[in-house]
Amino acid sequence: MATSESQESPYPSTLKKNLKNRHLLMISLGGSIGTGLFIGIAAPLNTVGPLGTILAYLMAGSIMLSTMLCLGELSCAFPHAGSFQHYALMFIPNPIWSYTIGWLYWLSWVLSMAADLTAASIIAHQVLSSIPIYLYSLLILIVLTSVHLTSVRAFGESEYWFSTIKVLAIIAFIGVGIYLLYQQYLQTHILPTFKTENGWFPNGFLSIFVCMTIVTYSFQGVELIGSAAGEAQSPQAVLPKIITGVAFRIILFYVLAIAVLALVYPYGTEHNEISPFVWVFNKVGITFASYVMLFVIFCAAISAANSAIYASSRMLWSMAQDNLAPKSFSKVNKRGVPIKGILFISIIALVSLFSKYIAAEKLYIYLVASTGQVGCFAWIIIAWCQYQFRKGINSGKYPKEMIKFKSPLFPWLAAISIVVNIIIIVGVWFGESGHFILLSEIILVLIILVSYFFYTSKNLTTKSNHSN
């Protein structure tokens, strides 16, 4: 697609650029710190052991860093609320790729929102059990929808404070964990180790790749910075610093927090707490802090659901702008809010009310498993688009002045990101319930592909009728 086409959409963007730099910083930093870390961490710890878990998060964090660098180059050159879905339309020859990743990513965020609503409701139900979980989900959904219907700045401000709470909580946890390790050493004079009774990797080294869906799910959301760039006040000036700084900080937070957790949380530990983080605070004897941690996890779940509404509504808006979704979703009100998209997404997210019929904990796991691999696919698309863009720059198709932020190690960074994400996707198919996940993904992709040919043929018929 020509450069002029990529820079001048036939439908002018009416989204308001009301996100401040501090909003961008905390959205990108807190966007990937959600229930996947606080709650989902228990599964890989039990599956691959402490060392395997650290390696899995370190691997996923490294791939996330390479993807963020690729996305930074694209977002600085083409700030757009549709992010990689729009870039796929620009740089990948067939629009079917843009259509497929757009709808897959949109659906993954909607289901992720339902998962996070369920997680938040489970916590609220622990505090006040007289109200059923599904009613908590409905109440939280109504509040978050109201925030997004107000303005994008309301979302930015709420996400700023949610993210601040999560970051401070992780710092506090690392401090408490180090104190606990020090006390254990004073009492036993034995340094803890990551080795279990069954060796360094109790289920084999290759089991690391099997649990990568939950691990990569923890990091997914950081690509939200690409969408936020389209509504930022000065994206080219602030994005390079945010992307490089945030990527390293997220890896530091995750790896350090998980390393501390793995050392103080014995392999195979059974507990009744909602999160291993709460277990650690109880172990130290700070019972009040464990309630604070529950509040933090509650905020993390709401924050993730908050981000999900933003990401999915902007993705829907972008696809409507690119004629890949019904045109009515491209309309915004005078405050720059895509009202129809937000309301449509909130209605779909009512799937969280199924906790009335399915055990809430099982519903959460089902929803997480159904969304984890879509993020890997999105990261593949980002790396692919960056490769195509840089190749166009090098061949003279685009002017070199378009590069405002240059990701390093071209083309190896994009190539490694693509290959490793493919390995992660395939690796999950060989794990527990892998065949079910593969079958579900095939059916979902086939439905999207069929809808693509139906939608495009319908548009061609409509255009033909108008021309006649």
Short mmCIF file of C-alpha atoms in Angstrom, two decimals:
data_model
loop_
_atom_site.label_atom_id
_atom_site.label_comp_id
_atom_site.label_asym_id
_atom_site.label_seq_id
_atom_site.Cartn_x
_atom_site.Cartn_y
_atom_site.Cartn_z
CA MET A 1 0.00 0.00 0.00
CA ALA A 2 1.36 3.40 -0.89
CA THR A 3 2.74 5.76 1.68
CA SER A 4 0.15 8.41 0.99
CA GLU A 5 -2.60 5.91 1.61
CA SER A 6 -1.11 4.89 4.92
CA GLN A 7 -0.83 8.47 6.10
CA GLU A 8 -4.17 9.81 4.90
CA SER A 9 -7.14 7.65 5.74
CA PRO A 10 -10.27 8.30 3.67
CA TYR A 11 -12.10 8.64 6.99
CA PRO A 12 -10.53 11.30 9.22
CA SER A 13 -9.69 10.21 12.73
CA THR A 14 -11.95 11.89 15.26
CA LEU A 15 -10.52 10.24 18.33
CA LYS A 16 -9.35 12.91 20.78
CA LYS A 17 -5.62 13.09 21.56
CA ASN A 18 -6.15 13.48 25.30
CA LEU A 19 -3.74 10.90 26.72
CA LYS A 20 -0.82 12.52 28.55
CA ASN A 21 2.71 11.21 28.75
CA ARG A 22 2.23 9.92 32.30
CA HIS A 23 -0.87 8.06 31.12
CA LEU A 24 1.16 6.38 28.38
CA LEU A 25 3.88 5.41 30.85
CA MET A 26 1.58 3.73 33.34
CA ILE A 27 -0.67 2.19 30.68
CA SER A 28 2.32 0.47 29.13
CA LEU A 29 3.88 -0.46 32.47
CA GLY A 30 0.71 -1.62 34.18
CA GLY A 31 -0.97 -3.03 31.09
CA SER A 32 0.99 -6.26 31.33
CA ILE A 33 0.88 -6.56 35.13
CA GLY A 34 -2.46 -8.23 35.66
CA THR A 35 -4.05 -11.33 37.10
CA GLY A 36 -1.74 -13.46 34.96
CA LEU A 37 1.11 -12.61 37.36
CA PHE A 38 -0.77 -12.47 40.66
CA ILE A 39 -3.06 -15.49 40.12
CA GLY A 40 -1.83 -17.38 37.05
CA ILE A 41 1.73 -17.76 38.40
CA ALA A 42 0.69 -20.79 40.52
CA ALA A 43 0.14 -22.99 37.43
CA PRO A 44 3.65 -22.75 35.89
CA LEU A 45 5.27 -23.03 39.34
CA ASN A 46 3.56 -26.38 39.85
CA THR A 47 4.07 -27.53 36.24
CA VAL A 48 7.71 -26.74 35.46
CA GLY A 49 9.13 -25.94 38.88
CA PRO A 50 10.82 -22.77 40.16
CA LEU A 51 13.76 -22.66 37.73
CA GLY A 52 11.59 -23.59 34.76
CA THR A 53 9.15 -20.83 35.68
CA ILE A 54 11.91 -18.20 35.85
CA LEU A 55 13.32 -19.33 32.50
CA ALA A 56 9.83 -19.29 30.95
CA TYR A 57 9.16 -15.73 32.14
CA LEU A 58 12.64 -14.61 31.14
CA MET A 59 12.13 -16.07 27.66
CA ALA A 60 8.67 -14.52 27.30
CA GLY A 61 9.98 -11.20 28.61
CA SER A 62 12.81 -11.19 26.08
CA ILE A 63 10.39 -11.86 23.23
CA MET A 64 8.15 -9.13 24.60
CA LEU A 65 11.12 -6.73 24.57
CA SER A 66 11.95 -7.53 20.94
CA THR A 67 8.28 -7.11 19.98
CA MET A 68 8.06 -3.77 21.79
CA LEU A 69 11.12 -2.49 19.94
CA CYS A 70 9.53 -3.48 16.62
CA LEU A 71 6.24 -1.88 17.66
CA GLY A 72 8.03 1.28 18.77
CA GLU A 73 9.50 1.78 15.32
CA LEU A 74 6.07 1.39 13.70
CA SER A 75 4.14 3.47 16.26
CA CYS A 76 6.54 6.41 15.99
CA ALA A 77 6.33 6.36 12.20
CA PHE A 78 2.55 5.78 12.04
CA PRO A 79 0.69 6.65 15.29
CA HIS A 80 -2.67 4.92 14.91
CA ALA A 81 -5.27 3.65 17.38
CA GLY A 82 -5.58 0.43 15.36
CA SER A 83 -1.88 -0.30 15.87
CA PHE A 84 -0.72 -3.59 14.34
CA GLN A 85 -4.10 -4.37 12.74
CA HIS A 86 -3.74 -1.20 10.67
CA TYR A 87 -0.05 -1.90 10.04
CA ALA A 88 -0.96 -5.35 8.71
CA LEU A 89 -3.23 -3.67 6.17
CA MET A 90 -0.38 -1.35 5.19
CA PHE A 91 2.53 -3.77 4.94
CA ILE A 92 1.16 -7.30 4.39
CA PRO A 93 -0.13 -7.73 0.82
CA ASN A 94 -3.45 -9.50 1.48
CA PRO A 95 -6.00 -7.69 3.72
CA ILE A 96 -7.14 -11.08 5.06
CA TRP A 97 -4.23 -10.91 7.53
CA SER A 98 -5.41 -7.57 8.89
CA TYR A 99 -8.99 -8.82 9.10
CA THR A 100 -8.01 -12.05 10.86
CA ILE A 101 -5.67 -10.56 13.45
CA GLY A 102 -8.06 -7.65 14.06
CA TRP A 103 -11.03 -9.86 14.89
CA LEU A 104 -8.94 -12.46 16.75
CA TYR A 105 -7.33 -9.77 18.89
CA TRP A 106 -10.65 -8.05 19.47
CA LEU A 107 -12.24 -11.31 20.61
CA SER A 108 -9.25 -12.19 22.80
CA TRP A 109 -9.57 -8.87 24.65
CA VAL A 110 -13.31 -9.33 25.11
CA LEU A 111 -12.81 -12.83 26.55
CA SER A 112 -9.87 -11.56 28.59
CA MET A 113 -12.13 -8.88 30.01
CA ALA A 114 -14.63 -11.57 31.02
CA ALA A 115 -11.78 -13.51 32.68
CA ASP A 116 -10.63 -10.44 34.61
CA LEU A 117 -14.17 -9.56 35.65
CA THR A 118 -14.50 -13.11 36.97
CA ALA A 119 -11.19 -12.84 38.87
CA ALA A 120 -12.17 -9.50 40.44
CA SER A 121 -15.57 -10.88 41.39
CA ILE A 122 -14.03 -13.96 43.05
CA ILE A 123 -12.00 -11.64 45.29
CA ALA A 124 -14.96 -9.39 46.08
CA HIS A 125 -17.02 -12.48 46.90
CA GLN A 126 -14.38 -13.55 49.45
CA VAL A 127 -14.85 -10.27 51.30
CA LEU A 128 -18.65 -10.11 51.06
CA SER A 129 -20.00 -13.56 50.22
CA SER A 130 -23.68 -12.60 50.49
CA ILE A 131 -23.53 -11.19 46.93
CA PRO A 132 -23.07 -13.84 44.19
CA ILE A 133 -20.04 -13.66 41.90
CA TYR A 134 -22.00 -13.04 38.71
CA LEU A 135 -23.65 -9.94 40.21
CA TYR A 136 -20.24 -8.54 41.15
CA SER A 137 -19.18 -9.07 37.53
CA LEU A 138 -22.21 -7.14 36.29
CA LEU A 139 -21.65 -4.25 38.71
CA ILE A 140 -17.95 -3.87 37.83
CA LEU A 141 -18.75 -4.06 34.12
CA ILE A 142 -21.32 -1.24 34.44
CA VAL A 143 -18.84 1.00 36.31
CA LEU A 144 -16.00 0.44 33.81
CA THR A 145 -18.29 0.95 30.83
CA SER A 146 -19.41 4.27 32.33
CA VAL A 147 -15.78 5.40 32.66
CA HIS A 148 -15.07 4.67 29.01
CA LEU A 149 -18.24 6.37 27.83
CA THR A 150 -17.03 9.55 29.55
CA SER A 151 -13.73 10.17 27.70
CA VAL A 152 -10.39 8.60 26.86
CA ARG A 153 -8.84 10.84 29.51
CA ALA A 154 -11.06 9.22 32.14
CA PHE A 155 -9.67 5.86 31.09
CA GLY A 156 -6.09 7.19 31.15
CA GLU A 157 -6.50 8.66 34.62
CA SER A 158 -8.11 5.55 36.10
CA GLU A 159 -5.48 3.29 34.53
CA TYR A 160 -2.72 5.54 35.83
CA TRP A 161 -3.78 4.96 39.44
CA PHE A 162 -4.54 1.27 38.99
CA SER A 163 -1.10 0.72 37.47
CA THR A 164 0.57 2.72 40.25
CA ILE A 165 -1.02 0.45 42.86
CA LYS A 166 0.18 -2.69 41.03
CA VAL A 167 3.76 -1.46 40.63
CA LEU A 168 4.04 -0.40 44.29
CA ALA A 169 2.62 -3.76 45.37
CA ILE A 170 5.25 -5.70 43.39
CA ILE A 171 8.03 -3.57 44.88
CA ALA A 172 6.64 -4.18 48.38
CA PHE A 173 6.36 -7.92 47.71
CA ILE A 174 9.98 -8.13 46.55
CA GLY A 175 11.07 -6.36 49.74
CA VAL A 176 9.01 -8.68 51.97
CA GLY A 177 10.24 -11.75 50.09
CA ILE A 178 13.90 -10.77 50.47
CA TYR A 179 13.31 -10.17 54.20
CA LEU A 180 11.74 -13.64 54.52
CA LEU A 181 14.68 -15.25 52.74
CA TYR A 182 17.10 -13.44 55.05
CA GLN A 183 15.21 -14.64 58.14
CA GLN A 184 15.20 -18.21 56.85
CA TYR A 185 18.95 -18.07 56.31
CA LEU A 186 19.55 -16.74 59.84
CA GLN A 187 17.56 -19.66 61.27
CA THR A 188 18.87 -22.49 59.08
CA HIS A 189 22.14 -21.16 57.59
CA ILE A 190 21.05 -22.85 54.37
CA LEU A 191 20.65 -20.93 51.18
CA PRO A 192 17.41 -21.84 49.37
CA THR A 193 17.65 -23.37 45.91
CA PHE A 194 15.47 -23.68 42.83
CA LYS A 195 16.09 -27.43 42.72
CA THR A 196 13.15 -29.70 43.57
CA GLU A 197 13.09 -33.30 44.82
CA ASN A 198 12.61 -34.36 41.19
CA GLY A 199 15.49 -32.27 39.85
CA TRP A 200 15.81 -28.82 38.32
CA PHE A 201 12.96 -29.49 35.88
CA PRO A 202 10.52 -31.94 37.52
CA ASN A 203 8.60 -32.58 34.29
CA GLY A 204 11.49 -32.16 31.86
CA PHE A 205 12.98 -29.09 30.20
CA LEU A 206 10.57 -29.15 27.26
CA SER A 207 7.62 -28.69 29.64
CA ILE A 208 8.65 -25.02 29.76
CA PHE A 209 7.22 -24.51 26.27
CA VAL A 210 3.98 -26.26 27.22
CA CYS A 211 3.17 -23.70 29.92
CA MET A 212 4.08 -20.73 27.73
CA THR A 213 0.43 -19.82 27.05
CA ILE A 214 -0.12 -18.73 30.67
CA VAL A 215 3.33 -17.13 30.81
CA THR A 216 2.93 -15.09 27.63
CA TYR A 217 -0.61 -14.19 28.75
CA SER A 218 1.01 -12.43 31.72
CA PHE A 219 2.97 -10.13 29.39
CA GLN A 220 0.21 -9.54 26.86
CA GLY A 221 -1.26 -6.10 27.09
CA VAL A 222 2.05 -4.30 26.79
CA GLU A 223 1.34 -3.89 23.05
CA LEU A 224 -1.56 -1.66 24.13
CA ILE A 225 0.93 1.22 23.98
CA GLY A 226 0.68 1.00 20.19
CA SER A 227 -3.06 1.73 20.29
CA ALA A 228 -2.64 4.45 22.92
CA ALA A 229 -0.11 6.20 20.67
CA GLY A 230 -2.98 7.13 18.34
CA GLU A 231 -4.60 9.19 21.11
CA ALA A 232 -1.41 10.55 22.70
CA GLN A 233 -0.50 14.23 22.59
CA SER A 234 3.14 13.78 21.45
CA PRO A 235 3.80 10.11 20.65
CA GLN A 236 7.03 10.55 18.67
CA ALA A 237 8.68 12.42 21.52
CA VAL A 238 7.77 10.12 24.39
CA LEU A 239 7.28 6.64 22.88
CA PRO A 240 10.96 5.69 22.36
CA LYS A 241 11.82 6.36 26.02
CA ILE A 242 8.69 4.64 27.28
CA ILE A 243 9.07 1.51 25.15
CA THR A 244 12.72 0.81 25.94
CA GLY A 245 12.43 1.77 29.61
CA VAL A 246 9.17 -0.02 30.27
CA ALA A 247 10.28 -3.24 28.58
CA PHE A 248 13.33 -3.54 30.81
CA ARG A 249 11.37 -2.59 33.94
CA ILE A 250 8.70 -5.17 33.25
CA ILE A 251 11.30 -7.92 32.79
CA LEU A 252 12.98 -6.77 36.02
CA PHE A 253 9.71 -6.71 37.97
CA TYR A 254 8.56 -10.08 36.72
CA VAL A 255 11.83 -12.00 36.93
CA LEU A 256 12.85 -10.57 40.31
CA ALA A 257 9.40 -11.02 41.84
CA ILE A 258 9.10 -14.59 40.50
CA ALA A 259 12.63 -15.48 41.62
CA VAL A 260 11.83 -14.33 45.16
CA LEU A 261 8.50 -16.16 45.06
CA ALA A 262 10.10 -19.35 43.76
CA LEU A 263 12.66 -19.35 46.58
CA VAL A 264 10.17 -18.87 49.41
CA TYR A 265 7.29 -20.85 47.88
CA PRO A 266 8.19 -24.59 48.02
CA TYR A 267 7.47 -26.65 44.92
CA GLY A 268 4.21 -28.59 45.24
CA THR A 269 2.82 -26.31 47.95
CA GLU A 270 -0.92 -26.60 48.43
CA HIS A 271 -2.72 -23.55 49.74
CA ASN A 272 -6.20 -22.10 50.04
CA GLU A 273 -5.19 -18.52 49.22
CA ILE A 274 -6.22 -17.05 45.86
CA SER A 275 -2.59 -16.24 45.02
CA PRO A 276 0.91 -17.41 46.06
CA PHE A 277 1.64 -13.73 46.76
CA VAL A 278 -0.99 -13.77 49.53
CA TRP A 279 0.53 -17.02 50.84
CA VAL A 280 3.92 -15.30 51.20
CA PHE A 281 2.49 -12.42 53.23
CA ASN A 282 0.71 -14.90 55.50
CA LYS A 283 3.96 -16.85 55.85
CA VAL A 284 5.71 -13.72 57.09
CA GLY A 285 2.88 -13.21 59.57
CA ILE A 286 1.64 -9.94 58.07
CA THR A 287 -2.00 -10.96 57.88
CA PHE A 288 -3.12 -7.37 57.32
CA ALA A 289 -0.80 -7.15 54.33
CA SER A 290 -2.43 -10.23 52.84
CA TYR A 291 -5.74 -8.35 52.77
CA VAL A 292 -3.96 -5.43 51.15
CA MET A 293 -2.60 -7.87 48.56
CA LEU A 294 -6.12 -9.09 47.88
CA PHE A 295 -7.08 -5.48 47.22
CA VAL A 296 -4.11 -5.12 44.88
CA ILE A 297 -5.11 -8.24 42.93
CA PHE A 298 -8.66 -6.88 42.81
CA CYS A 299 -7.31 -3.62 41.36
CA ALA A 300 -5.13 -5.58 38.92
CA ALA A 301 -8.13 -7.51 37.63
CA ILE A 302 -10.22 -4.35 37.24
CA SER A 303 -7.29 -2.59 35.58
CA ALA A 304 -6.92 -5.43 33.07
CA ALA A 305 -10.64 -5.33 32.31
CA ASN A 306 -10.39 -1.55 31.98
CA SER A 307 -7.57 -1.93 29.43
CA ALA A 308 -9.56 -4.63 27.62
CA ILE A 309 -12.46 -2.26 26.97
CA TYR A 310 -10.05 0.34 25.60
CA ALA A 311 -8.06 -2.06 23.41
CA SER A 312 -11.07 -3.86 21.94
CA SER A 313 -13.10 -0.69 21.30
CA ARG A 314 -10.18 0.99 19.49
CA MET A 315 -9.49 -2.16 17.50
CA LEU A 316 -13.14 -2.23 16.43
CA TRP A 317 -12.98 1.47 15.55
CA SER A 318 -9.84 0.95 13.47
CA MET A 319 -11.30 -2.02 11.57
CA ALA A 320 -14.42 0.01 10.81
CA GLN A 321 -12.18 2.81 9.50
CA ASP A 322 -10.41 0.27 7.28
CA ASN A 323 -13.71 -1.20 6.01
CA LEU A 324 -13.09 -4.48 7.84
CA ALA A 325 -15.98 -4.05 10.29
CA PRO A 326 -19.46 -2.45 10.13
CA LYS A 327 -19.08 1.27 9.41
CA SER A 328 -21.25 2.28 12.37
CA PHE A 329 -18.44 1.31 14.77
CA SER A 330 -16.23 4.08 13.34
CA LYS A 331 -18.55 6.80 14.61
CA VAL A 332 -17.61 8.71 17.77
CA ASN A 333 -19.38 11.32 19.85
CA LYS A 334 -18.24 14.91 20.43
CA ARG A 335 -15.83 13.71 23.16
CA GLY A 336 -14.15 11.35 20.70
CA VAL A 337 -15.61 8.20 22.28
CA PRO A 338 -16.66 5.24 20.05
CA ILE A 339 -19.87 4.63 21.99
CA LYS A 340 -21.33 1.84 19.86
CA GLY A 341 -18.13 -0.18 20.00
CA ILE A 342 -17.85 0.16 23.79
CA LEU A 343 -21.47 -0.87 24.37
CA PHE A 344 -21.20 -3.81 21.96
CA ILE A 345 -18.06 -5.06 23.74
CA SER A 346 -19.66 -4.72 27.16
CA ILE A 347 -22.62 -6.81 26.01
CA ILE A 348 -20.30 -9.58 24.74
CA ALA A 349 -18.37 -9.50 28.04
CA LEU A 350 -21.54 -10.57 29.84
CA VAL A 351 -20.16 -14.09 29.27
CA SER A 352 -18.57 -13.51 32.70
CA LEU A 353 -22.06 -13.99 34.14
CA PHE A 354 -21.71 -17.68 33.27
CA SER A 355 -20.07 -17.99 36.68
CA LYS A 356 -23.65 -18.50 37.84
CA TYR A 357 -23.55 -21.88 36.07
CA ILE A 358 -19.81 -22.75 35.89
CA ALA A 359 -17.42 -22.72 38.86
CA ALA A 360 -15.81 -19.27 38.75
CA GLU A 361 -12.24 -20.62 39.06
CA LYS A 362 -12.77 -23.01 36.10
CA LEU A 363 -14.40 -20.25 34.05
CA TYR A 364 -11.34 -18.04 34.63
CA ILE A 365 -8.93 -20.77 33.42
CA TYR A 366 -11.09 -21.51 30.33
CA LEU A 367 -11.17 -17.84 29.37
CA VAL A 368 -7.41 -17.36 29.89
CA ALA A 369 -6.58 -20.45 27.82
CA SER A 370 -8.81 -19.22 25.00
CA THR A 371 -6.96 -15.90 24.71
CA GLY A 372 -3.32 -16.70 25.47
CA GLN A 373 -2.14 -17.68 22.00
CA VAL A 374 -3.81 -14.78 20.18
CA GLY A 375 -1.26 -12.48 21.80
CA CYS A 376 1.55 -14.58 20.32
CA PHE A 377 -0.07 -14.25 16.90
CA ALA A 378 -0.32 -10.47 17.39
CA TRP A 379 3.38 -10.32 18.26
CA ILE A 380 4.17 -12.25 15.05
CA ILE A 381 2.20 -9.71 13.02
CA ILE A 382 4.01 -6.80 14.71
CA ALA A 383 7.43 -8.27 13.93
CA TRP A 384 6.37 -9.11 10.36
CA CYS A 385 5.12 -5.55 9.73
CA GLN A 386 8.32 -4.03 11.13
CA TYR A 387 10.37 -6.28 8.86
CA GLN A 388 8.29 -5.21 5.84
CA PHE A 389 8.53 -1.53 6.79
CA ARG A 390 12.31 -1.58 7.29
CA LYS A 391 12.78 -3.56 4.08
CA GLY A 392 10.77 -0.84 2.31
CA ILE A 393 13.00 1.83 3.85
CA ASN A 394 16.17 0.05 2.75
CA SER A 395 14.86 -0.43 -0.80
CA GLY A 396 13.86 3.22 -1.11
CA LYS A 397 10.10 2.59 -1.11
CA TYR A 398 9.71 4.83 1.93
CA PRO A 399 11.90 7.84 2.87
CA LYS A 400 14.41 7.25 5.67
CA GLU A 401 13.05 10.32 7.49
CA MET A 402 9.98 8.26 8.42
CA ILE A 403 12.01 6.36 11.02
CA LYS A 404 11.64 8.33 14.27
CA PHE A 405 12.76 5.39 16.43
CA LYS A 406 15.00 2.66 15.06
CA SER A 407 14.84 -0.83 16.54
CA PRO A 408 18.21 -2.60 16.59
CA LEU A 409 19.53 -5.81 15.01
CA PHE A 410 17.46 -5.76 11.83
CA PRO A 411 16.35 -8.28 10.57
CA TRP A 412 17.29 -10.66 13.41
CA LEU A 413 15.09 -9.10 16.07
CA ALA A 414 11.93 -9.53 14.00
CA ALA A 415 12.97 -12.98 12.78
CA ILE A 416 13.67 -14.31 16.28
CA SER A 417 10.38 -12.89 17.57
CA ILE A 418 8.44 -14.59 14.77
CA VAL A 419 10.17 -17.98 15.15
CA VAL A 420 9.94 -18.16 18.95
CA ASN A 421 6.28 -17.14 19.00
CA ILE A 422 5.52 -19.87 16.45
CA ILE A 423 7.36 -22.38 18.67
CA ILE A 424 5.31 -21.25 21.68
CA ILE A 425 2.03 -21.62 19.80
CA VAL A 426 2.92 -25.11 18.54
CA GLY A 427 4.36 -26.16 21.91
CA VAL A 428 1.06 -25.53 23.67
CA TRP A 429 -0.66 -28.01 21.35
CA PHE A 430 1.39 -30.82 22.91
CA GLY A 431 0.46 -29.96 26.49
CA GLU A 432 -2.53 -30.79 28.62
CA SER A 433 -5.76 -30.01 26.73
CA GLY A 434 -3.53 -29.09 23.76
CA HIS A 435 -5.70 -30.96 21.27
CA PHE A 436 -8.78 -29.15 22.56
CA ILE A 437 -7.01 -25.77 22.25
CA LEU A 438 -5.84 -26.59 18.71
CA LEU A 439 -9.33 -27.68 17.65
CA SER A 440 -10.88 -24.54 19.17
CA GLU A 441 -8.36 -22.33 17.37
CA ILE A 442 -8.95 -24.04 14.02
CA ILE A 443 -12.72 -23.64 14.34
CA LEU A 444 -12.39 -19.98 15.39
CA VAL A 445 -10.00 -19.11 12.55
CA LEU A 446 -12.22 -20.90 10.03
CA ILE A 447 -15.24 -18.91 11.22
CA ILE A 448 -13.28 -15.65 10.85
CA LEU A 449 -12.03 -16.62 7.38
CA VAL A 450 -15.55 -17.55 6.22
CA SER A 451 -16.86 -14.25 7.60
CA TYR A 452 -14.08 -12.43 5.73
CA PHE A 453 -15.12 -13.80 2.33
CA PHE A 454 -18.77 -13.19 3.16
CA TYR A 455 -18.08 -9.63 4.31
CA THR A 456 -15.87 -8.70 1.36
CA SER A 457 -18.26 -10.20 -1.20
CA LYS A 458 -21.12 -8.28 0.41
CA ASN A 459 -19.12 -5.03 0.21
CA LEU A 460 -18.28 -5.66 -3.45
CA THR A 461 -21.96 -6.26 -4.21
CA THR A 462 -22.92 -3.04 -2.41
CA LYS A 463 -20.30 -1.01 -4.30
CA SER A 464 -21.42 -2.54 -7.61
CA ASN A 465 -25.05 -1.59 -6.91
CA HIS A 466 -24.04 1.98 -6.04
CA SER A 467 -21.97 2.33 -9.21
CA ASN A 468 -24.87 1.15 -11.32
#
